[in-house]
């Protein structure tokens, strides 16, 4: 491990982000961790004071993000690995969720990550190295989850811009990776991390059943171990040739193949018409 690397992790006061920060500090890395609440961050991480820089950051404010990036570099001299982990879940059918609810999810999950990328890239280009790791979801690869259309859309967006990013920054010695976790046993499905529609429509039985399952049956029983998940993320960051797509969990692995088989079936079943459109 190259523990000289400086990590910058967003959404670090809970969930997978908090587990990652604690593991990095334990392994001897220097870590900048951001959260909406610096009090929550300081309460959650109490070790390795000399190696740890907690920062309050508003993802939706470019000025706030810029200040956090500049403070990180002035403290540790550089940033090597950026983990865009901050985000929240949103349950609700497309008809149920208001424009405001949908846009807020995009503002945090998509445009918040883009604000970080926009502000950190000049520094990474200057040093001709770096690795941007964007934490998506298996729901960013397959959208077959009733009641999670907007959330999946935010994560599909992250997958798309990260693929483009990887091609744009390759010439500068910078890597980009998409992490797509399945279900990990964090607080992601608790009330503080999973928003529900303000005006539910009871006619959507599948949506209500899915929401209930995620809040009650699945929450607390997720098969993924966060400690093992973050160890894989660190291993990917240390790899000479890191993956563009990194799926985490047996469930994510299986669901990814299910999606690919569905796409393949549609391609082959409709091949004759699909390929008949040329001049």
PDB file of C-alpha atoms in Angstrom:
ATOM      1  CA  UNK A   1       0.000   0.000   0.000  1.00  0.00           C
ATOM      2  CA  UNK A   2       1.123   3.519  -0.791  1.00  0.00           C
ATOM      3  CA  UNK A   3       0.066   5.253   2.414  1.00  0.00           C
ATOM      4  CA  UNK A   4       1.582   8.502   1.149  1.00  0.00           C
ATOM      5  CA  UNK A   5      -1.587   8.998  -0.882  1.00  0.00           C
ATOM      6  CA  UNK A   6      -3.956  11.670   0.399  1.00  0.00           C
ATOM      7  CA  UNK A   7      -7.643  10.720   0.295  1.00  0.00           C
ATOM      8  CA  UNK A   8     -10.599  13.117   0.017  1.00  0.00           C
ATOM      9  CA  UNK A   9     -13.905  11.455   0.976  1.00  0.00           C
ATOM     10  CA  UNK A  10     -17.343  13.093   0.858  1.00  0.00           C
ATOM     11  CA  UNK A  11     -20.343  11.963   2.887  1.00  0.00           C
ATOM     12  CA  UNK A  12     -17.997  10.642   5.548  1.00  0.00           C
ATOM     13  CA  UNK A  13     -19.985  10.960   8.771  1.00  0.00           C
ATOM     14  CA  UNK A  14     -21.959   7.734   8.308  1.00  0.00           C
ATOM     15  CA  UNK A  15     -22.436   4.643   6.186  1.00  0.00           C
ATOM     16  CA  UNK A  16     -19.852   3.325   3.757  1.00  0.00           C
ATOM     17  CA  UNK A  17     -18.021   6.659   3.785  1.00  0.00           C
ATOM     18  CA  UNK A  18     -17.433   6.532   7.527  1.00  0.00           C
ATOM     19  CA  UNK A  19     -16.257   2.924   7.360  1.00  0.00           C
ATOM     20  CA  UNK A  20     -13.844   3.864   4.557  1.00  0.00           C
ATOM     21  CA  UNK A  21     -12.413   6.827   6.481  1.00  0.00           C
ATOM     22  CA  UNK A  22     -11.828   4.759   9.619  1.00  0.00           C
ATOM     23  CA  UNK A  23     -10.143   1.981   7.637  1.00  0.00           C
ATOM     24  CA  UNK A  24      -7.890   4.449   5.806  1.00  0.00           C
ATOM     25  CA  UNK A  25      -6.791   6.115   9.036  1.00  0.00           C
ATOM     26  CA  UNK A  26      -6.149   2.734  10.638  1.00  0.00           C
ATOM     27  CA  UNK A  27      -3.975   1.774   7.663  1.00  0.00           C
ATOM     28  CA  UNK A  28      -1.901   4.955   7.976  1.00  0.00           C
ATOM     29  CA  UNK A  29      -3.300   7.176   5.227  1.00  0.00           C
ATOM     30  CA  UNK A  30      -3.933  10.901   5.552  1.00  0.00           C
ATOM     31  CA  UNK A  31      -7.631  11.609   5.024  1.00  0.00           C
ATOM     32  CA  UNK A  32      -9.771  14.656   4.362  1.00  0.00           C
ATOM     33  CA  UNK A  33     -13.384  13.867   5.207  1.00  0.00           C
ATOM     34  CA  UNK A  34     -16.355  16.090   4.475  1.00  0.00           C
ATOM     35  CA  UNK A  35     -19.918  16.214   5.740  1.00  0.00           C
ATOM     36  CA  UNK A  36     -22.796  18.643   6.000  1.00  0.00           C
ATOM     37  CA  UNK A  37     -22.213  18.580   9.773  1.00  0.00           C
ATOM     38  CA  UNK A  38     -18.675  18.839  11.112  1.00  0.00           C
ATOM     39  CA  UNK A  39     -20.006  18.016  14.580  1.00  0.00           C
ATOM     40  CA  UNK A  40     -21.278  14.644  13.331  1.00  0.00           C
ATOM     41  CA  UNK A  41     -17.929  14.039  11.642  1.00  0.00           C
ATOM     42  CA  UNK A  42     -15.865  14.833  14.715  1.00  0.00           C
ATOM     43  CA  UNK A  43     -18.118  12.696  16.874  1.00  0.00           C
ATOM     44  CA  UNK A  44     -17.847   9.756  14.471  1.00  0.00           C
ATOM     45  CA  UNK A  45     -14.056   9.882  13.949  1.00  0.00           C
ATOM     46  CA  UNK A  46     -11.903  10.502  17.002  1.00  0.00           C
ATOM     47  CA  UNK A  47      -8.597   8.859  16.087  1.00  0.00           C
ATOM     48  CA  UNK A  48      -5.456   9.908  14.190  1.00  0.00           C
ATOM     49  CA  UNK A  49      -5.769  13.667  14.658  1.00  0.00           C
ATOM     50  CA  UNK A  50      -2.570  14.484  12.736  1.00  0.00           C
ATOM     51  CA  UNK A  51      -3.691  12.456   9.735  1.00  0.00           C
ATOM     52  CA  UNK A  52      -7.322  13.527   9.724  1.00  0.00           C
ATOM     53  CA  UNK A  53      -8.859  16.744   8.422  1.00  0.00           C
ATOM     54  CA  UNK A  54     -12.630  16.975   8.996  1.00  0.00           C
ATOM     55  CA  UNK A  55     -14.374  19.668   6.948  1.00  0.00           C
ATOM     56  CA  UNK A  56     -17.918  20.930   6.777  1.00  0.00           C
ATOM     57  CA  UNK A  57     -18.882  21.177   3.129  1.00  0.00           C
ATOM     58  CA  UNK A  58     -22.073  22.007   1.264  1.00  0.00           C
ATOM     59  CA  UNK A  59     -21.989  19.898  -1.890  1.00  0.00           C
ATOM     60  CA  UNK A  60     -24.511  22.150  -3.591  1.00  0.00           C
ATOM     61  CA  UNK A  61     -22.265  25.208  -3.241  1.00  0.00           C
ATOM     62  CA  UNK A  62     -19.298  25.436  -5.597  1.00  0.00           C
ATOM     63  CA  UNK A  63     -17.730  28.027  -3.308  1.00  0.00           C
ATOM     64  CA  UNK A  64     -17.969  25.654  -0.338  1.00  0.00           C
ATOM     65  CA  UNK A  65     -16.491  22.796  -2.373  1.00  0.00           C
ATOM     66  CA  UNK A  66     -13.673  25.019  -3.642  1.00  0.00           C
ATOM     67  CA  UNK A  67     -12.831  26.102  -0.088  1.00  0.00           C
ATOM     68  CA  UNK A  68     -12.705  22.467   1.053  1.00  0.00           C
ATOM     69  CA  UNK A  69     -10.401  21.468  -1.808  1.00  0.00           C
ATOM     70  CA  UNK A  70      -8.072  24.409  -1.172  1.00  0.00           C
ATOM     71  CA  UNK A  71      -7.994  23.719   2.587  1.00  0.00           C
ATOM     72  CA  UNK A  72      -7.130  20.083   1.889  1.00  0.00           C
ATOM     73  CA  UNK A  73      -4.203  20.991  -0.355  1.00  0.00           C
ATOM     74  CA  UNK A  74      -2.895  23.695   1.973  1.00  0.00           C
ATOM     75  CA  UNK A  75      -2.973  21.167   4.846  1.00  0.00           C
ATOM     76  CA  UNK A  76      -1.593  18.026   3.196  1.00  0.00           C
ATOM     77  CA  UNK A  77       0.034  19.414   0.054  1.00  0.00           C
ATOM     78  CA  UNK A  78      -2.023  17.478  -2.478  1.00  0.00           C
ATOM     79  CA  UNK A  79      -4.988  15.194  -3.095  1.00  0.00           C
ATOM     80  CA  UNK A  80      -4.494  11.788  -4.697  1.00  0.00           C
ATOM     81  CA  UNK A  81      -7.766   9.881  -4.352  1.00  0.00           C
ATOM     82  CA  UNK A  82     -11.178  11.535  -4.456  1.00  0.00           C
ATOM     83  CA  UNK A  83     -14.190   9.494  -3.323  1.00  0.00           C
ATOM     84  CA  UNK A  84     -17.554  11.001  -4.224  1.00  0.00           C
ATOM     85  CA  UNK A  85     -19.577   9.045  -1.705  1.00  0.00           C
ATOM     86  CA  UNK A  86     -22.100  11.641  -0.484  1.00  0.00           C
ATOM     87  CA  UNK A  87     -25.698  11.065  -1.495  1.00  0.00           C
ATOM     88  CA  UNK A  88     -29.035   9.828  -0.248  1.00  0.00           C
ATOM     89  CA  UNK A  89     -31.722   7.391  -1.282  1.00  0.00           C
ATOM     90  CA  UNK A  90     -35.151   8.414  -2.502  1.00  0.00           C
ATOM     91  CA  UNK A  91     -38.102   6.049  -2.624  1.00  0.00           C
ATOM     92  CA  UNK A  92     -41.276   6.848  -4.515  1.00  0.00           C
ATOM     93  CA  UNK A  93     -42.968   6.272  -7.841  1.00  0.00           C
ATOM     94  CA  UNK A  94     -42.313   8.716 -10.678  1.00  0.00           C
ATOM     95  CA  UNK A  95     -45.870  10.037 -10.480  1.00  0.00           C
ATOM     96  CA  UNK A  96     -45.672  10.473  -6.700  1.00  0.00           C
ATOM     97  CA  UNK A  97     -42.455  12.440  -6.449  1.00  0.00           C
ATOM     98  CA  UNK A  98     -42.666  16.176  -6.998  1.00  0.00           C
ATOM     99  CA  UNK A  99     -40.338  18.142  -9.223  1.00  0.00           C
ATOM    100  CA  UNK A 100     -38.763  19.575  -6.066  1.00  0.00           C
ATOM    101  CA  UNK A 101     -38.132  16.135  -4.548  1.00  0.00           C
ATOM    102  CA  UNK A 102     -36.621  14.788  -7.767  1.00  0.00           C
ATOM    103  CA  UNK A 103     -34.418  17.824  -8.389  1.00  0.00           C
ATOM    104  CA  UNK A 104     -33.068  17.804  -4.843  1.00  0.00           C
ATOM    105  CA  UNK A 105     -31.947  14.194  -5.291  1.00  0.00           C
ATOM    106  CA  UNK A 106     -30.161  15.167  -8.507  1.00  0.00           C
ATOM    107  CA  UNK A 107     -28.675  18.286  -6.884  1.00  0.00           C
ATOM    108  CA  UNK A 108     -26.957  16.191  -4.209  1.00  0.00           C
ATOM    109  CA  UNK A 109     -26.253  12.867  -5.933  1.00  0.00           C
ATOM    110  CA  UNK A 110     -25.282  14.201  -9.372  1.00  0.00           C
ATOM    111  CA  UNK A 111     -24.470  17.901  -9.339  1.00  0.00           C
ATOM    112  CA  UNK A 112     -22.787  17.671  -5.943  1.00  0.00           C
ATOM    113  CA  UNK A 113     -20.342  15.097  -7.307  1.00  0.00           C
ATOM    114  CA  UNK A 114     -19.809  17.210 -10.424  1.00  0.00           C
ATOM    115  CA  UNK A 115     -18.976  20.226  -8.248  1.00  0.00           C
ATOM    116  CA  UNK A 116     -16.233  18.197  -6.542  1.00  0.00           C
ATOM    117  CA  UNK A 117     -14.880  16.894  -9.849  1.00  0.00           C
ATOM    118  CA  UNK A 118     -14.854  20.367 -11.396  1.00  0.00           C
ATOM    119  CA  UNK A 119     -12.972  21.874  -8.467  1.00  0.00           C
ATOM    120  CA  UNK A 120     -10.406  19.091  -7.937  1.00  0.00           C
ATOM    121  CA  UNK A 121      -9.458  18.363 -11.548  1.00  0.00           C
ATOM    122  CA  UNK A 122      -7.208  21.431 -12.056  1.00  0.00           C
ATOM    123  CA  UNK A 123      -5.058  20.192  -9.162  1.00  0.00           C
ATOM    124  CA  UNK A 124      -4.980  16.589 -10.406  1.00  0.00           C
ATOM    125  CA  UNK A 125      -4.100  17.721 -13.949  1.00  0.00           C
ATOM    126  CA  UNK A 126      -1.280  19.855 -12.602  1.00  0.00           C
ATOM    127  CA  UNK A 127       0.261  16.934 -10.724  1.00  0.00           C
ATOM    128  CA  UNK A 128      -0.465  14.565 -13.659  1.00  0.00           C
ATOM    129  CA  UNK A 129      -1.915  11.909 -11.377  1.00  0.00           C
ATOM    130  CA  UNK A 130      -4.932  11.058  -9.309  1.00  0.00           C
ATOM    131  CA  UNK A 131      -7.928   8.770  -9.036  1.00  0.00           C
ATOM    132  CA  UNK A 132     -11.586   9.824  -8.883  1.00  0.00           C
ATOM    133  CA  UNK A 133     -13.836   7.133  -7.421  1.00  0.00           C
ATOM    134  CA  UNK A 134     -17.554   7.776  -7.792  1.00  0.00           C
ATOM    135  CA  UNK A 135     -19.791   5.681  -5.552  1.00  0.00           C
ATOM    136  CA  UNK A 136     -22.843   4.783  -7.598  1.00  0.00           C
ATOM    137  CA  UNK A 137     -25.057   1.763  -6.878  1.00  0.00           C
ATOM    138  CA  UNK A 138     -26.186  -1.426  -8.528  1.00  0.00           C
ATOM    139  CA  UNK A 139     -29.264   0.755  -9.011  1.00  0.00           C
ATOM    140  CA  UNK A 140     -27.126   2.804 -11.392  1.00  0.00           C
ATOM    141  CA  UNK A 141     -26.671  -0.213 -13.640  1.00  0.00           C
ATOM    142  CA  UNK A 142     -30.122  -1.780 -13.443  1.00  0.00           C
ATOM    143  CA  UNK A 143     -33.261   0.189 -12.704  1.00  0.00           C
ATOM    144  CA  UNK A 144     -35.531  -2.762 -12.015  1.00  0.00           C
ATOM    145  CA  UNK A 145     -36.484  -1.515  -8.547  1.00  0.00           C
ATOM    146  CA  UNK A 146     -40.080  -0.241  -8.295  1.00  0.00           C
ATOM    147  CA  UNK A 147     -40.204   3.038  -6.411  1.00  0.00           C
ATOM    148  CA  UNK A 148     -36.550   3.918  -6.955  1.00  0.00           C
ATOM    149  CA  UNK A 149     -36.704   5.430 -10.446  1.00  0.00           C
ATOM    150  CA  UNK A 150     -35.387   8.880  -9.523  1.00  0.00           C
ATOM    151  CA  UNK A 151     -32.636   7.511  -7.278  1.00  0.00           C
ATOM    152  CA  UNK A 152     -31.630   5.044 -10.004  1.00  0.00           C
ATOM    153  CA  UNK A 153     -31.642   7.893 -12.519  1.00  0.00           C
ATOM    154  CA  UNK A 154     -29.161   9.850 -10.385  1.00  0.00           C
ATOM    155  CA  UNK A 155     -26.879   6.842 -10.223  1.00  0.00           C
ATOM    156  CA  UNK A 156     -27.274   6.068 -13.944  1.00  0.00           C
ATOM    157  CA  UNK A 157     -26.179   9.668 -14.536  1.00  0.00           C
ATOM    158  CA  UNK A 158     -23.102   9.127 -12.387  1.00  0.00           C
ATOM    159  CA  UNK A 159     -22.235   5.978 -14.336  1.00  0.00           C
ATOM    160  CA  UNK A 160     -22.505   7.864 -17.625  1.00  0.00           C
ATOM    161  CA  UNK A 161     -20.428  10.881 -16.707  1.00  0.00           C
ATOM    162  CA  UNK A 162     -17.786   8.714 -15.048  1.00  0.00           C
ATOM    163  CA  UNK A 163     -17.331   6.672 -18.211  1.00  0.00           C
ATOM    164  CA  UNK A 164     -16.839   9.909 -20.149  1.00  0.00           C
ATOM    165  CA  UNK A 165     -14.578  11.283 -17.416  1.00  0.00           C
ATOM    166  CA  UNK A 166     -12.304   8.243 -17.640  1.00  0.00           C
ATOM    167  CA  UNK A 167     -11.666   8.947 -21.329  1.00  0.00           C
ATOM    168  CA  UNK A 168     -11.216  12.701 -20.776  1.00  0.00           C
ATOM    169  CA  UNK A 169      -8.591  12.478 -18.020  1.00  0.00           C
ATOM    170  CA  UNK A 170      -6.621   9.427 -19.122  1.00  0.00           C
ATOM    171  CA  UNK A 171      -4.053  11.577 -20.950  1.00  0.00           C
ATOM    172  CA  UNK A 172      -3.269  13.370 -17.679  1.00  0.00           C
ATOM    173  CA  UNK A 173      -2.445  10.168 -15.792  1.00  0.00           C
ATOM    174  CA  UNK A 174      -5.735  10.328 -13.888  1.00  0.00           C
ATOM    175  CA  UNK A 175      -7.980   7.304 -13.330  1.00  0.00           C
ATOM    176  CA  UNK A 176     -11.760   7.222 -12.841  1.00  0.00           C
ATOM    177  CA  UNK A 177     -13.761   4.367 -11.344  1.00  0.00           C
ATOM    178  CA  UNK A 178     -17.430   3.654 -10.711  1.00  0.00           C
ATOM    179  CA  UNK A 179     -18.202   1.703  -7.552  1.00  0.00           C
ATOM    180  CA  UNK A 180     -21.585  -0.048  -7.693  1.00  0.00           C
ATOM    181  CA  UNK A 181     -22.450  -1.574  -4.316  1.00  0.00           C
ATOM    182  CA  UNK A 182     -25.297  -3.949  -3.718  1.00  0.00           C
ATOM    183  CA  UNK A 183     -26.933  -4.054  -0.297  1.00  0.00           C
ATOM    184  CA  UNK A 184     -24.451  -3.308   2.491  1.00  0.00           C
ATOM    185  CA  UNK A 185     -25.338  -3.276   6.179  1.00  0.00           C
ATOM    186  CA  UNK A 186     -25.083   0.475   6.804  1.00  0.00           C
ATOM    187  CA  UNK A 187     -27.668   3.082   7.793  1.00  0.00           C
ATOM    188  CA  UNK A 188     -28.474   3.827   4.123  1.00  0.00           C
ATOM    189  CA  UNK A 189     -32.050   2.508   4.451  1.00  0.00           C
ATOM    190  CA  UNK A 190     -32.813   4.311   7.712  1.00  0.00           C
ATOM    191  CA  UNK A 191     -35.012   7.407   7.862  1.00  0.00           C
ATOM    192  CA  UNK A 192     -31.998   9.739   7.943  1.00  0.00           C
ATOM    193  CA  UNK A 193     -30.688   8.452   4.597  1.00  0.00           C
ATOM    194  CA  UNK A 194     -33.794   7.296   2.694  1.00  0.00           C
ATOM    195  CA  UNK A 195     -36.384   9.920   1.775  1.00  0.00           C
ATOM    196  CA  UNK A 196     -39.961   8.920   0.979  1.00  0.00           C
ATOM    197  CA  UNK A 197     -42.614  10.802  -1.014  1.00  0.00           C
ATOM    198  CA  UNK A 198     -44.467  13.617   0.711  1.00  0.00           C
ATOM    199  CA  UNK A 199     -47.636  12.725  -1.212  1.00  0.00           C
ATOM    200  CA  UNK A 200     -47.807   8.924  -1.733  1.00  0.00           C
ATOM    201  CA  UNK A 201     -50.383   7.452  -4.086  1.00  0.00           C
ATOM    202  CA  UNK A 202     -51.760   4.272  -2.546  1.00  0.00           C
ATOM    203  CA  UNK A 203     -52.701   2.802  -5.937  1.00  0.00           C
ATOM    204  CA  UNK A 204     -49.015   1.964  -6.463  1.00  0.00           C
ATOM    205  CA  UNK A 205     -48.978  -1.299  -4.528  1.00  0.00           C
ATOM    206  CA  UNK A 206     -45.619  -2.482  -5.912  1.00  0.00           C
ATOM    207  CA  UNK A 207     -44.023   0.795  -4.905  1.00  0.00           C
ATOM    208  CA  UNK A 208     -45.472   0.638  -1.378  1.00  0.00           C
ATOM    209  CA  UNK A 209     -44.391  -3.006  -1.026  1.00  0.00           C
ATOM    210  CA  UNK A 210     -40.876  -2.161  -2.223  1.00  0.00           C
ATOM    211  CA  UNK A 211     -40.648   0.823   0.123  1.00  0.00           C
ATOM    212  CA  UNK A 212     -41.838  -1.275   3.064  1.00  0.00           C
ATOM    213  CA  UNK A 213     -39.375  -4.072   2.237  1.00  0.00           C
ATOM    214  CA  UNK A 214     -36.435  -1.691   2.057  1.00  0.00           C
ATOM    215  CA  UNK A 215     -37.342   0.133   5.266  1.00  0.00           C
ATOM    216  CA  UNK A 216     -38.179  -2.965   7.288  1.00  0.00           C
ATOM    217  CA  UNK A 217     -37.237  -6.374   5.877  1.00  0.00           C
ATOM    218  CA  UNK A 218     -33.994  -5.440   4.081  1.00  0.00           C
ATOM    219  CA  UNK A 219     -32.790  -2.740   6.484  1.00  0.00           C
ATOM    220  CA  UNK A 220     -30.546  -4.380   9.067  1.00  0.00           C
ATOM    221  CA  UNK A 221     -30.352  -7.619   7.088  1.00  0.00           C
ATOM    222  CA  UNK A 222     -28.236  -6.526   4.119  1.00  0.00           C
ATOM    223  CA  UNK A 223     -25.752  -9.238   3.075  1.00  0.00           C
ATOM    224  CA  UNK A 224     -22.784  -6.923   2.458  1.00  0.00           C
ATOM    225  CA  UNK A 225     -20.104  -6.329   5.107  1.00  0.00           C
ATOM    226  CA  UNK A 226     -19.020  -2.641   4.924  1.00  0.00           C
ATOM    227  CA  UNK A 227     -15.521  -3.467   6.227  1.00  0.00           C
ATOM    228  CA  UNK A 228     -14.959  -5.909   3.382  1.00  0.00           C
ATOM    229  CA  UNK A 229     -16.491  -3.498   0.884  1.00  0.00           C
ATOM    230  CA  UNK A 230     -14.158  -0.615   1.702  1.00  0.00           C
ATOM    231  CA  UNK A 231     -11.163  -2.968   1.621  1.00  0.00           C
ATOM    232  CA  UNK A 232     -12.017  -3.688  -2.026  1.00  0.00           C
ATOM    233  CA  UNK A 233     -12.266   0.047  -2.786  1.00  0.00           C
ATOM    234  CA  UNK A 234      -8.818   0.632  -1.262  1.00  0.00           C
ATOM    235  CA  UNK A 235      -7.394  -2.291  -3.238  1.00  0.00           C
ATOM    236  CA  UNK A 236      -8.795  -0.790  -6.454  1.00  0.00           C
ATOM    237  CA  UNK A 237      -7.213   2.573  -5.629  1.00  0.00           C
ATOM    238  CA  UNK A 238      -3.858   0.853  -5.117  1.00  0.00           C
ATOM    239  CA  UNK A 239      -4.017  -1.102  -8.380  1.00  0.00           C
ATOM    240  CA  UNK A 240      -1.758  -0.084 -11.242  1.00  0.00           C
ATOM    241  CA  UNK A 241      -4.673  -0.541 -13.627  1.00  0.00           C
ATOM    242  CA  UNK A 242      -7.837   0.128 -11.580  1.00  0.00           C
ATOM    243  CA  UNK A 243     -11.213  -0.975 -12.933  1.00  0.00           C
ATOM    244  CA  UNK A 244     -13.617   1.460 -14.525  1.00  0.00           C
ATOM    245  CA  UNK A 245     -16.534  -0.621 -13.236  1.00  0.00           C
ATOM    246  CA  UNK A 246     -16.216  -2.070  -9.735  1.00  0.00           C
ATOM    247  CA  UNK A 247     -19.243  -4.001  -8.490  1.00  0.00           C
ATOM    248  CA  UNK A 248     -19.395  -4.736  -4.758  1.00  0.00           C
ATOM    249  CA  UNK A 249     -21.242  -7.758  -3.426  1.00  0.00           C
ATOM    250  CA  UNK A 250     -22.523 -11.062  -4.743  1.00  0.00           C
ATOM    251  CA  UNK A 251     -25.947  -9.469  -5.185  1.00  0.00           C
ATOM    252  CA  UNK A 252     -24.506  -6.660  -7.307  1.00  0.00           C
ATOM    253  CA  UNK A 253     -22.539  -9.187  -9.375  1.00  0.00           C
ATOM    254  CA  UNK A 254     -25.656 -11.302 -10.015  1.00  0.00           C
ATOM    255  CA  UNK A 255     -27.920  -8.341 -10.802  1.00  0.00           C
ATOM    256  CA  UNK A 256     -25.370  -6.936 -13.248  1.00  0.00           C
ATOM    257  CA  UNK A 257     -25.350 -10.200 -15.186  1.00  0.00           C
ATOM    258  CA  UNK A 258     -29.162 -10.332 -15.138  1.00  0.00           C
ATOM    259  CA  UNK A 259     -29.267  -6.861 -16.706  1.00  0.00           C
ATOM    260  CA  UNK A 260     -26.701  -7.801 -19.350  1.00  0.00           C
ATOM    261  CA  UNK A 261     -28.680 -10.911 -20.270  1.00  0.00           C
ATOM    262  CA  UNK A 262     -31.865  -8.840 -20.646  1.00  0.00           C
ATOM    263  CA  UNK A 263     -30.101  -6.396 -22.940  1.00  0.00           C
ATOM    264  CA  UNK A 264     -28.564  -9.208 -24.925  1.00  0.00           C
ATOM    265  CA  UNK A 265     -31.964 -10.876 -25.362  1.00  0.00           C
ATOM    266  CA  UNK A 266     -33.546  -7.669 -26.653  1.00  0.00           C
ATOM    267  CA  UNK A 267     -30.629  -7.106 -29.017  1.00  0.00           C
ATOM    268  CA  UNK A 268     -30.892 -10.566 -30.520  1.00  0.00           C
ATOM    269  CA  UNK A 269     -34.716 -10.760 -30.591  1.00  0.00           C
ATOM    270  CA  UNK A 270     -34.913  -7.452 -32.423  1.00  0.00           C
ATOM    271  CA  UNK A 271     -31.669  -7.728 -34.403  1.00  0.00           C
ATOM    272  CA  UNK A 272     -33.327  -7.891 -37.816  1.00  0.00           C
ATOM    273  CA  UNK A 273     -35.244  -4.647 -37.287  1.00  0.00           C
ATOM    274  CA  UNK A 274     -32.501  -2.997 -35.245  1.00  0.00           C
ATOM    275  CA  UNK A 275     -29.978  -3.391 -38.047  1.00  0.00           C
ATOM    276  CA  UNK A 276     -32.415  -2.574 -40.881  1.00  0.00           C
ATOM    277  CA  UNK A 277     -32.297   1.206 -40.465  1.00  0.00           C
ATOM    278  CA  UNK A 278     -29.321   2.112 -42.640  1.00  0.00           C
ATOM    279  CA  UNK A 279     -29.531   3.847 -46.037  1.00  0.00           C
TER     280      UNK A 279
END
